[in-house]
Amino acid sequence: MRLQLHIWRQKNSREPGRLVPYAVQADEHMSFLEMLDVLNAELIRKGEDPIAFDHDCREGICGACSLVIDGVPHGPRAATTTCQIHMREFPDGAEITIEPWRAYAFPVVKDLMVDRSALDRIIAAGGYVSVRTGAAPDANAIPIGKNTAEKAFDYAACIGCGACVAACPNASAMLFVGAKVSHLALLPQGQVERTARASRMIAAMDAESFGGCSNHGECEAVCPKSISLDAIAKLNREFMRAVATGES
Amino acid sequence: MPVVPDPKPANSSERPQPLGSTIGRKVVMALSGAVLVGFALAHMAGHLKVYAGRDDYNAYAAFLQGLGGLKWLVRFGLLAALVVHVRSGLTLAARNKGARPHAYAVKRAQRSTPYGRTMLLSGLVFVAFLIYHLAHFTLGWVHPQYFALKDALGRTDVYGNFVRSFQSPIITGTYVIATAAVSMHVAHAASSVLRTLGISSGALRRSCERVGPALGVLLFVGFASVPVACLLDLVKP
Ligand code: SF4
Ligand code: FES
């Protein structure tokens, strides 16, 4: 299949970028990233600068891949990362625009690659449980009900890709923060630091200049792990809990 | 001994200001908005009394005017709610705009609604309308010809002023447009409030998401029907 691509090229975070047209011959069984590999091989052959894009596992679990494909973060398939999109999703001769995640908090490193360490700093502010190191604790030493365990697991499924930020009209990180806060607030291990965690992570999120949540729901629609907006409702409850207990 | 600097500056994540945070502002905006929607519903129910005729309507208006201190308390409460609501809305809007300085060349909305994305516009249209509306019916500055009438009992003929005003297509048109703006605002806002306050989740989510559009339609029909009825001569002065 022949494709007409419009790809965002940008040298670094300081220089302005622009959309550059490329034609590429691809196979419908290729993944989206393999199609870009083919284009890059061609660019290298011609002595041109290959297109920089993030990827690692290429099996939908690491959260590195991050392309806005025709205006939708992670492309046309629901609950699917960019690396799991295949070219059969597109008609022959398709024109596809590819842009990076766009947010003040995600500066472009090069081309389609952005710096998402803002999300790491939010996690470092409280997205963990403090445990004493030593021998591994006994499995099942702390019983957790099945429903709670499953709910916590659903929130824990977040891979930190940042598509929620990319999709949000306000570039808000509420779904990401909500997923982590909810995950740990549901589990007994998370109780000790529960209130401090919520207020610290919210403060860290604000300090990174992410926007606020307007409840549009764009994040949930593009999240490759189908994290529910319930995470945001829960984050709001955890915030009010922190204010009420005076621990904010 | 070398001085080890504190790794965390005192104003960063250690001591957040809860009400100044994005979520804090959202909660404040949600609560003040809920007060305003509550008033809108009461106001709508009140002015539907026009359909009950001149006597009922003027008696109701006289009753409200007779509330004295309570009336002023409510007025100040509403003004405070409005000021707080607009302030948090503008602050958040500016922040949200700054969070995406570079727009996408192509962006396809998946879930958001046109009325949800135009909250700032519908809100500002409403504030402009509110000033006109108060100048019209409360202060009598604009259209004073509809303000001075008295009814047979010597009461201010609010009913007559009201119905005569809306015989003008321009006045009715203005009110219908403003009503549409408020209704669109509330259609997104009411459901948004429920999530901001943490209510809209789990089993309650679907019902909560219907509250906004339902209230929006209710407010539009309730508010727009009366001026339109006057314009079409279905209600006589
Ligand atoms: S919530 Fe979903 S979209 Fe956001 S970072 Fe986690 S996995 Fe990615
Ligand atoms: S490359 Fe790891 S999730 Fe796509």
Short mmCIF file of C-alpha atoms and ligand atoms in Angstrom, two decimals:
data_model
loop_
_atom_site.label_atom_id
_atom_site.label_comp_id
_atom_site.label_asym_id
_atom_site.label_seq_id
_atom_site.Cartn_x
_atom_site.Cartn_y
_atom_site.Cartn_z
CA MET A 1 0.00 0.00 0.00
CA ARG A 2 1.07 3.57 -0.72
CA LEU A 3 0.76 6.17 1.97
CA GLN A 4 1.07 9.93 2.09
CA LEU A 5 2.39 10.99 5.48
CA HIS A 6 2.63 14.42 7.10
CA ILE A 7 5.14 14.10 9.92
CA TRP A 8 6.09 16.68 12.55
CA ARG A 9 9.81 17.42 12.26
CA GLN A 10 11.52 19.48 14.93
CA LYS A 11 15.27 19.61 15.59
CA ASN A 12 15.02 20.25 19.33
CA SER A 13 12.88 21.91 21.98
CA ARG A 14 14.08 25.41 21.07
CA GLU A 15 13.61 25.52 17.32
CA PRO A 16 10.13 25.61 15.80
CA GLY A 17 8.99 22.51 13.95
CA ARG A 18 6.74 21.89 10.95
CA LEU A 19 4.81 19.15 9.19
CA VAL A 20 6.84 17.59 6.38
CA PRO A 21 5.24 15.40 3.67
CA TYR A 22 6.66 11.92 2.97
CA ALA A 23 5.50 9.16 0.64
CA VAL A 24 6.07 5.58 1.76
CA GLN A 25 5.38 2.13 0.35
CA ALA A 26 4.19 -0.16 3.17
CA ASP A 27 2.59 -3.54 3.72
CA GLU A 28 -0.80 -3.81 5.42
CA HIS A 29 0.60 -6.42 7.85
CA MET A 30 3.24 -4.02 9.14
CA SER A 31 2.72 -2.37 12.46
CA PHE A 32 2.54 1.42 12.41
CA LEU A 33 6.04 1.66 13.88
CA GLU A 34 7.41 -0.83 11.33
CA MET A 35 6.02 1.39 8.62
CA LEU A 36 8.01 4.27 10.16
CA ASP A 37 11.07 1.97 10.33
CA VAL A 38 10.75 1.41 6.59
CA LEU A 39 10.53 5.13 5.98
CA ASN A 40 13.54 5.74 8.25
CA ALA A 41 15.63 3.09 6.43
CA GLU A 42 14.86 4.92 3.20
CA LEU A 43 15.77 8.31 4.72
CA ILE A 44 19.08 6.91 6.01
CA ARG A 45 19.83 5.44 2.56
CA LYS A 46 19.27 8.86 1.06
CA GLY A 47 21.55 10.40 3.69
CA GLU A 48 18.68 12.28 5.37
CA ASP A 49 17.99 12.62 9.08
CA PRO A 50 15.73 9.75 10.26
CA ILE A 51 12.53 10.57 12.15
CA ALA A 52 12.88 10.29 15.93
CA PHE A 53 10.01 8.55 17.73
CA ASP A 54 9.73 6.79 21.08
CA HIS A 55 9.24 3.04 21.36
CA ASP A 56 10.54 0.17 23.42
CA CYS A 57 8.57 -3.03 24.01
CA ARG A 58 6.41 -2.80 20.88
CA GLU A 59 3.92 -5.08 22.60
CA GLY A 60 1.68 -2.58 24.35
CA ILE A 61 3.09 -2.77 27.86
CA CYS A 62 5.85 -0.22 28.36
CA GLY A 63 4.11 3.05 27.50
CA ALA A 64 6.98 4.45 25.44
CA CYS A 65 5.28 4.76 22.06
CA SER A 66 3.45 8.02 21.72
CA LEU A 67 2.12 9.28 18.41
CA VAL A 68 -0.89 11.42 17.66
CA ILE A 69 -2.19 9.76 14.50
CA ASP A 70 -4.69 11.83 12.52
CA GLY A 71 -5.57 13.84 15.61
CA VAL A 72 -6.00 10.90 17.99
CA PRO A 73 -3.32 9.88 20.52
CA HIS A 74 -2.43 6.21 19.88
CA GLY A 75 -4.41 6.24 16.65
CA PRO A 76 -7.70 4.83 15.46
CA ARG A 77 -8.12 1.72 17.62
CA ALA A 78 -9.65 1.99 21.12
CA ALA A 79 -7.70 0.57 24.08
CA THR A 80 -4.62 0.07 21.88
CA THR A 81 -1.15 1.58 21.99
CA THR A 82 0.52 3.09 18.92
CA CYS A 83 2.85 0.07 18.60
CA GLN A 84 -0.14 -2.27 18.35
CA ILE A 85 -1.75 -0.39 15.47
CA HIS A 86 -1.36 -2.12 12.11
CA MET A 87 -1.45 -0.63 8.67
CA ARG A 88 -4.57 -2.64 7.77
CA GLU A 89 -6.45 -0.03 9.83
CA PHE A 90 -5.82 2.40 6.98
CA PRO A 91 -7.05 2.33 3.39
CA ASP A 92 -4.57 2.15 0.53
CA GLY A 93 -3.48 5.65 -0.44
CA ALA A 94 -4.36 7.06 2.98
CA GLU A 95 -3.07 10.46 4.02
CA ILE A 96 -1.92 10.32 7.64
CA THR A 97 -0.81 13.19 9.88
CA ILE A 98 1.59 12.23 12.68
CA GLU A 99 2.31 14.63 15.55
CA PRO A 100 3.93 14.38 18.97
CA TRP A 101 2.06 14.59 22.31
CA ARG A 102 1.50 18.32 22.77
CA ALA A 103 1.66 19.84 26.24
CA TYR A 104 3.68 22.52 27.99
CA ALA A 105 4.79 19.82 30.44
CA PHE A 106 5.98 17.55 27.59
CA PRO A 107 8.63 19.53 25.69
CA VAL A 108 9.59 18.08 22.31
CA VAL A 109 13.01 16.42 22.44
CA LYS A 110 13.14 15.80 18.70
CA ASP A 111 10.50 15.24 16.00
CA LEU A 112 7.86 12.96 17.54
CA MET A 113 9.69 12.35 20.79
CA VAL A 114 8.70 14.28 23.91
CA ASP A 115 10.13 14.45 27.42
CA ARG A 116 7.62 12.84 29.78
CA SER A 117 9.74 12.95 32.92
CA ALA A 118 7.10 15.28 34.43
CA LEU A 119 5.06 12.11 34.99
CA ASP A 120 8.02 10.47 36.75
CA ARG A 121 8.36 13.47 39.06
CA ILE A 122 4.69 13.18 39.99
CA ILE A 123 5.20 9.50 40.87
CA ALA A 124 8.32 10.38 42.86
CA ALA A 125 6.23 12.87 44.86
CA GLY A 126 4.08 10.10 46.33
CA GLY A 127 3.09 7.35 43.91
CA TYR A 128 4.60 4.55 45.96
CA VAL A 129 4.30 2.74 49.29
CA SER A 130 7.20 2.88 51.72
CA VAL A 131 8.13 -0.61 52.87
CA ARG A 132 11.05 -1.94 54.82
CA THR A 133 13.38 -3.88 52.61
CA GLY A 134 14.43 -7.36 53.64
CA ALA A 135 12.93 -10.78 53.10
CA ALA A 136 9.93 -10.85 50.78
CA PRO A 137 6.68 -10.79 52.79
CA ASP A 138 4.55 -13.94 52.80
CA ALA A 139 2.15 -14.14 49.92
CA ASN A 140 -1.44 -13.65 51.12
CA ALA A 141 -0.26 -12.37 54.50
CA ILE A 142 -2.59 -9.40 53.94
CA PRO A 143 -5.93 -10.66 52.63
CA ILE A 144 -7.57 -8.39 50.01
CA GLY A 145 -11.11 -8.98 48.74
CA LYS A 146 -11.46 -10.08 45.13
CA ASN A 147 -13.45 -7.02 44.01
CA THR A 148 -11.04 -4.61 45.65
CA ALA A 149 -8.05 -6.44 44.22
CA GLU A 150 -9.53 -6.29 40.72
CA LYS A 151 -10.43 -2.63 40.98
CA ALA A 152 -6.96 -1.77 42.23
CA PHE A 153 -5.49 -3.82 39.42
CA ASP A 154 -7.55 -1.98 36.81
CA TYR A 155 -6.05 1.30 38.03
CA ALA A 156 -2.59 -0.25 38.29
CA ALA A 157 -2.78 -1.12 34.58
CA CYS A 158 -1.77 2.47 33.68
CA ILE A 159 1.48 2.32 31.69
CA GLY A 160 2.28 6.02 32.11
CA CYS A 161 2.20 6.76 28.39
CA GLY A 162 0.70 10.23 28.78
CA ALA A 163 -1.92 9.81 26.03
CA CYS A 164 -4.49 11.14 28.51
CA VAL A 165 -2.53 14.42 28.68
CA ALA A 166 -2.12 14.48 24.90
CA ALA A 167 -5.85 14.00 24.29
CA CYS A 168 -7.11 16.42 26.96
CA PRO A 169 -8.09 19.86 25.63
CA ASN A 170 -6.48 21.22 28.83
CA ALA A 171 -3.44 18.90 28.75
CA SER A 172 -4.49 17.69 32.18
CA ALA A 173 -2.78 14.74 33.87
CA MET A 174 -5.74 13.94 36.12
CA LEU A 175 -6.39 10.47 34.67
CA PHE A 176 -2.77 9.43 35.16
CA VAL A 177 -2.59 10.83 38.71
CA GLY A 178 -6.08 9.52 39.50
CA ALA A 179 -5.11 6.01 38.38
CA LYS A 180 -2.08 5.88 40.67
CA VAL A 181 -3.77 7.51 43.67
CA SER A 182 -6.83 5.24 43.31
CA HIS A 183 -4.74 2.12 42.88
CA LEU A 184 -2.85 2.67 46.12
CA ALA A 185 -5.81 4.10 48.07
CA LEU A 186 -7.72 0.86 47.51
CA LEU A 187 -5.02 -1.40 48.96
CA PRO A 188 -4.19 -1.90 52.65
CA GLN A 189 -0.51 -1.25 51.93
CA GLY A 190 -1.40 2.19 50.64
CA GLN A 191 -3.33 3.38 53.69
CA VAL A 192 -0.50 4.77 55.80
CA GLU A 193 0.55 7.38 53.25
CA ARG A 194 -2.88 7.76 51.68
CA THR A 195 -3.68 11.42 52.42
CA ALA A 196 -0.14 12.70 52.12
CA ARG A 197 0.19 10.87 48.80
CA ALA A 198 -2.90 12.49 47.32
CA SER A 199 -1.93 16.03 48.31
CA ARG A 200 1.72 15.64 47.30
CA MET A 201 0.90 14.15 43.92
CA ILE A 202 -1.70 16.85 43.24
CA ALA A 203 0.78 19.56 44.18
CA ALA A 204 3.43 17.95 41.97
CA MET A 205 0.97 17.74 39.08
CA ASP A 206 0.18 21.45 39.44
CA ALA A 207 3.86 22.32 39.74
CA GLU A 208 4.47 20.68 36.34
CA SER A 209 1.92 23.05 34.75
CA PHE A 210 -0.58 20.45 33.61
CA GLY A 211 -4.08 21.84 33.10
CA GLY A 212 -7.14 21.12 35.23
CA CYS A 213 -9.87 18.60 34.48
CA SER A 214 -12.96 19.92 32.66
CA ASN A 215 -14.59 16.48 32.58
CA HIS A 216 -14.59 16.21 28.80
CA GLY A 217 -13.67 12.51 28.89
CA GLU A 218 -11.17 12.65 26.00
CA CYS A 219 -8.55 10.91 28.19
CA GLU A 220 -10.66 7.86 28.88
CA ALA A 221 -11.47 7.51 25.18
CA VAL A 222 -7.81 7.26 24.14
CA CYS A 223 -6.30 5.47 27.16
CA PRO A 224 -4.74 2.26 25.87
CA LYS A 225 -5.44 0.61 29.22
CA SER A 226 -9.06 1.81 29.44
CA ILE A 227 -8.52 3.59 32.75
CA SER A 228 -11.98 4.82 33.74
CA LEU A 229 -12.96 8.41 34.55
CA ASP A 230 -13.86 6.92 37.93
CA ALA A 231 -10.16 7.43 38.68
CA ILE A 232 -10.70 11.19 38.42
CA ALA A 233 -13.81 11.09 40.62
CA LYS A 234 -11.80 9.12 43.15
CA LEU A 235 -8.87 11.54 42.96
CA ASN A 236 -11.31 14.37 43.69
CA ARG A 237 -12.66 12.43 46.68
CA GLU A 238 -9.13 11.78 47.93
CA PHE A 239 -8.39 15.50 47.60
CA MET A 240 -11.44 16.44 49.67
CA ARG A 241 -10.54 13.75 52.19
CA ALA A 242 -7.08 15.27 52.54
CA VAL A 243 -8.56 18.76 53.00
CA ALA A 244 -11.12 17.47 55.52
CA THR A 245 -8.52 15.66 57.62
CA GLY A 246 -6.29 18.72 57.54
CA GLU A 247 -3.46 16.70 56.07
CA SER A 248 -3.27 18.54 52.80
CA MET B 1 30.58 20.68 58.42
CA PRO B 2 29.06 21.21 55.00
CA VAL B 3 25.46 22.39 55.00
CA VAL B 4 23.18 19.92 53.25
CA PRO B 5 20.54 21.91 51.41
CA ASP B 6 16.92 20.93 51.90
CA PRO B 7 16.13 18.95 48.74
CA LYS B 8 12.55 20.19 48.69
CA PRO B 9 11.86 23.94 48.70
CA ALA B 10 9.25 24.78 51.30
CA ASN B 11 6.74 25.98 48.74
CA SER B 12 6.80 22.87 46.55
CA SER B 13 5.11 19.54 47.12
CA GLU B 14 5.50 19.64 50.90
CA ARG B 15 3.08 22.43 51.65
CA PRO B 16 0.39 22.65 48.98
CA GLN B 17 -2.34 25.27 49.22
CA PRO B 18 -5.45 23.12 48.87
CA LEU B 19 -7.89 25.76 47.61
CA GLY B 20 -5.36 27.22 45.20
CA SER B 21 -4.70 23.85 43.57
CA THR B 22 -6.39 22.97 40.29
CA ILE B 23 -8.70 20.53 42.05
CA GLY B 24 -9.39 23.03 44.86
CA ARG B 25 -10.45 25.65 42.33
CA LYS B 26 -12.59 23.09 40.55
CA VAL B 27 -14.36 22.21 43.82
CA VAL B 28 -14.97 25.90 44.55
CA MET B 29 -16.25 26.41 41.00
CA ALA B 30 -18.50 23.34 41.32
CA LEU B 31 -20.04 24.41 44.63
CA SER B 32 -20.64 28.01 43.57
CA GLY B 33 -22.03 26.76 40.25
CA ALA B 34 -24.41 24.44 42.07
CA VAL B 35 -25.75 27.43 44.04
CA LEU B 36 -26.31 29.34 40.79
CA VAL B 37 -28.09 26.40 39.14
CA GLY B 38 -30.28 26.04 42.23
CA PHE B 39 -31.27 29.68 41.88
CA ALA B 40 -31.85 29.29 38.14
CA LEU B 41 -34.32 26.46 38.79
CA ALA B 42 -36.19 28.46 41.45
CA HIS B 43 -36.23 31.52 39.18
CA MET B 44 -37.58 29.44 36.32
CA ALA B 45 -40.32 27.91 38.46
CA GLY B 46 -41.25 31.41 39.64
CA HIS B 47 -41.56 32.99 36.26
CA LEU B 48 -43.60 30.08 34.89
CA LYS B 49 -46.32 31.66 37.06
CA VAL B 50 -46.90 34.02 34.14
CA TYR B 51 -49.06 31.24 32.74
CA ALA B 52 -51.27 31.50 35.87
CA GLY B 53 -52.22 35.09 34.93
CA ARG B 54 -51.70 38.66 36.08
CA ASP B 55 -53.05 38.32 39.60
CA ASP B 56 -51.01 35.31 40.62
CA TYR B 57 -47.86 36.67 39.05
CA ASN B 58 -48.06 40.14 40.56
CA ALA B 59 -48.90 38.67 43.98
CA TYR B 60 -45.85 36.44 43.70
CA ALA B 61 -43.67 39.40 42.71
CA ALA B 62 -45.03 41.48 45.59
CA PHE B 63 -44.35 38.59 47.96
CA LEU B 64 -40.71 38.42 46.82
CA GLN B 65 -40.31 42.20 47.15
CA GLY B 66 -41.76 41.97 50.67
CA LEU B 67 -39.06 39.59 51.85
CA GLY B 68 -36.87 42.54 52.82
CA GLY B 69 -33.72 41.44 54.60
CA LEU B 70 -33.95 37.89 53.34
CA LYS B 71 -34.15 39.16 49.76
CA TRP B 72 -30.91 41.08 50.22
CA LEU B 73 -29.24 38.14 51.89
CA VAL B 74 -30.08 35.97 48.89
CA ARG B 75 -28.96 38.69 46.49
CA PHE B 76 -25.59 39.06 48.18
CA GLY B 77 -25.19 35.31 48.43
CA LEU B 78 -25.82 34.94 44.70
CA LEU B 79 -23.49 37.78 43.83
CA ALA B 80 -20.76 36.19 45.94
CA ALA B 81 -21.33 32.80 44.30
CA LEU B 82 -21.18 34.42 40.86
CA VAL B 83 -17.98 36.32 41.60
CA VAL B 84 -16.26 33.23 43.03
CA HIS B 85 -17.50 31.10 40.13
CA VAL B 86 -16.32 33.50 37.43
CA ARG B 87 -13.00 34.04 39.14
CA SER B 88 -12.17 30.35 39.47
CA GLY B 89 -13.42 29.75 35.94
CA LEU B 90 -11.18 32.44 34.45
CA THR B 91 -8.16 31.34 36.49
CA LEU B 92 -8.58 27.73 35.40
CA ALA B 93 -9.22 28.68 31.78
CA ALA B 94 -5.98 30.67 31.68
CA ARG B 95 -4.09 27.79 33.25
CA ASN B 96 -5.59 25.27 30.84
CA LYS B 97 -4.71 27.43 27.87
CA GLY B 98 -1.12 27.68 29.07
CA ALA B 99 -0.91 23.92 29.50
CA ARG B 100 -1.06 23.47 25.71
CA PRO B 101 0.81 26.39 24.14
CA HIS B 102 1.16 24.62 20.78
CA ALA B 103 -2.09 23.45 19.19
CA TYR B 104 -2.38 20.25 17.17
CA ALA B 105 -2.47 20.62 13.40
CA VAL B 106 -5.11 17.90 13.38
CA LYS B 107 -7.21 17.06 16.46
CA ARG B 108 -10.22 14.79 16.42
CA ALA B 109 -12.50 15.03 19.44
CA GLN B 110 -13.53 11.59 20.68
CA ARG B 111 -15.91 12.25 23.49
CA SER B 112 -16.14 15.94 24.31
CA THR B 113 -19.22 17.89 23.23
CA PRO B 114 -19.38 21.27 21.47
CA TYR B 115 -21.21 22.72 24.47
CA GLY B 116 -18.60 21.28 26.83
CA ARG B 117 -15.77 22.86 24.86
CA THR B 118 -17.40 26.32 24.80
CA MET B 119 -17.98 26.76 28.53
CA LEU B 120 -15.94 29.95 28.71
CA LEU B 121 -17.89 31.52 25.83
CA SER B 122 -21.33 30.48 27.13
CA GLY B 123 -20.35 31.68 30.59
CA LEU B 124 -19.23 35.10 29.34
CA VAL B 125 -22.35 35.48 27.18
CA PHE B 126 -24.39 34.75 30.27
CA VAL B 127 -22.60 37.36 32.39
CA ALA B 128 -23.17 39.99 29.69
CA PHE B 129 -26.81 38.98 29.51
CA LEU B 130 -27.16 39.09 33.29
CA ILE B 131 -26.15 42.75 33.36
CA TYR B 132 -28.71 43.56 30.66
CA HIS B 133 -31.36 41.43 32.41
CA LEU B 134 -30.91 43.25 35.73
CA ALA B 135 -30.97 46.59 33.96
CA HIS B 136 -34.20 45.50 32.29
CA PHE B 137 -36.34 44.01 35.07
CA THR B 138 -34.67 44.91 38.36
CA LEU B 139 -33.40 48.42 37.76
CA GLY B 140 -35.57 49.54 34.85
CA TRP B 141 -32.71 51.28 33.11
CA VAL B 142 -33.29 49.83 29.68
CA HIS B 143 -36.79 49.78 28.22
CA PRO B 144 -38.18 52.03 31.03
CA GLN B 145 -41.48 52.18 29.16
CA TYR B 146 -42.14 48.62 30.41
CA PHE B 147 -41.19 49.36 34.00
CA ALA B 148 -43.63 51.91 35.42
CA LEU B 149 -47.01 50.26 34.92
CA LYS B 150 -49.27 49.64 37.92
CA ASP B 151 -52.04 47.07 38.14
CA ALA B 152 -55.63 47.59 39.42
CA LEU B 153 -54.53 47.02 43.02
CA GLY B 154 -51.81 49.65 42.73
CA ARG B 155 -49.04 47.04 42.74
CA THR B 156 -46.24 47.28 40.23
CA ASP B 157 -47.65 45.46 37.23
CA VAL B 158 -44.69 43.14 36.83
CA TYR B 159 -46.87 40.87 34.73
CA GLY B 160 -47.75 43.64 32.28
CA ASN B 161 -44.15 44.86 32.07
CA PHE B 162 -43.00 41.35 31.48
CA VAL B 163 -45.49 40.41 28.79
CA ARG B 164 -45.21 43.73 26.94
CA SER B 165 -41.41 43.51 26.90
CA PHE B 166 -41.52 40.15 25.21
CA GLN B 167 -43.85 41.35 22.49
CA SER B 168 -40.71 42.85 21.04
CA PRO B 169 -38.95 40.29 18.81
CA ILE B 170 -35.58 41.86 19.61
CA ILE B 171 -35.98 41.50 23.37
CA THR B 172 -37.38 37.98 23.04
CA GLY B 173 -34.59 37.04 20.63
CA THR B 174 -31.96 38.29 23.08
CA TYR B 175 -33.48 36.30 25.92
CA VAL B 176 -33.77 33.13 23.86
CA ILE B 177 -30.11 33.34 22.81
CA ALA B 178 -29.02 33.95 26.41
CA THR B 179 -31.20 31.07 27.57
CA ALA B 180 -29.55 28.81 25.01
CA ALA B 181 -26.12 29.84 26.33
CA VAL B 182 -27.08 29.13 29.95
CA SER B 183 -28.64 25.81 29.02
CA MET B 184 -25.56 24.70 27.09
CA HIS B 185 -23.38 25.78 30.00
CA VAL B 186 -25.46 23.80 32.50
CA ALA B 187 -25.74 20.78 30.18
CA HIS B 188 -22.00 20.25 30.60
CA ALA B 189 -21.60 21.80 34.04
CA ALA B 190 -24.10 19.85 36.09
CA SER B 191 -22.59 16.48 35.20
CA SER B 192 -19.12 17.96 35.57
CA VAL B 193 -19.96 19.18 39.09
CA LEU B 194 -20.96 15.66 40.06
CA ARG B 195 -17.58 14.27 39.03
CA THR B 196 -15.63 17.12 40.57
CA LEU B 197 -17.42 16.43 43.86
CA GLY B 198 -16.54 12.74 43.47
CA ILE B 199 -20.15 11.54 43.16
CA SER B 200 -20.17 10.51 39.51
CA SER B 201 -18.43 7.15 39.50
CA GLY B 202 -19.17 3.44 39.56
CA ALA B 203 -22.85 2.56 39.52
CA LEU B 204 -23.90 6.24 39.75
CA ARG B 205 -21.87 7.38 36.77
CA ARG B 206 -24.41 6.86 33.96
CA SER B 207 -27.22 8.63 35.83
CA CYS B 208 -24.90 11.48 36.81
CA GLU B 209 -23.91 11.94 33.17
CA ARG B 210 -27.58 12.37 32.23
CA VAL B 211 -28.22 15.06 34.85
CA GLY B 212 -26.46 17.82 32.89
CA PRO B 213 -28.18 17.40 29.51
CA ALA B 214 -31.54 16.86 31.26
CA LEU B 215 -31.17 20.07 33.30
CA GLY B 216 -30.00 21.93 30.20
CA VAL B 217 -33.13 20.97 28.26
CA LEU B 218 -35.36 21.71 31.26
CA LEU B 219 -33.88 25.18 31.72
CA PHE B 220 -34.11 25.97 28.02
CA VAL B 221 -37.75 24.95 27.72
CA GLY B 222 -38.68 26.52 31.04
CA PHE B 223 -36.98 29.84 30.39
CA ALA B 224 -37.47 30.26 26.65
CA SER B 225 -41.10 29.21 26.48
CA VAL B 226 -42.44 32.28 28.31
CA PRO B 227 -40.91 35.05 26.15
CA VAL B 228 -41.79 33.04 23.04
CA ALA B 229 -45.37 32.61 24.25
CA CYS B 230 -45.60 36.39 24.80
CA LEU B 231 -44.20 37.10 21.35
CA LEU B 232 -46.70 34.74 19.76
CA ASP B 233 -49.53 36.43 21.70
CA LEU B 234 -50.34 33.22 23.56
CA VAL B 235 -50.02 35.23 26.78
CA LYS B 236 -51.87 38.56 26.73
CA PRO B 237 -50.68 41.66 28.59
S1 SF4 C 1 -4.08 6.78 32.29
FE1 SF4 C 1 -4.03 5.66 30.32
S2 SF4 C 1 -3.49 7.25 28.83
FE2 SF4 C 1 -2.95 8.08 30.84
S3 SF4 C 1 -0.81 7.54 31.17
FE3 SF4 C 1 -2.02 5.87 32.07
S4 SF4 C 1 -2.23 4.36 30.42
FE4 SF4 C 1 -1.54 6.25 29.43
S1 FES C 2 6.35 0.51 22.53
FE1 FES C 2 5.90 -0.25 24.53
S2 FES C 2 3.78 0.21 24.66
FE2 FES C 2 4.21 0.74 22.60
#
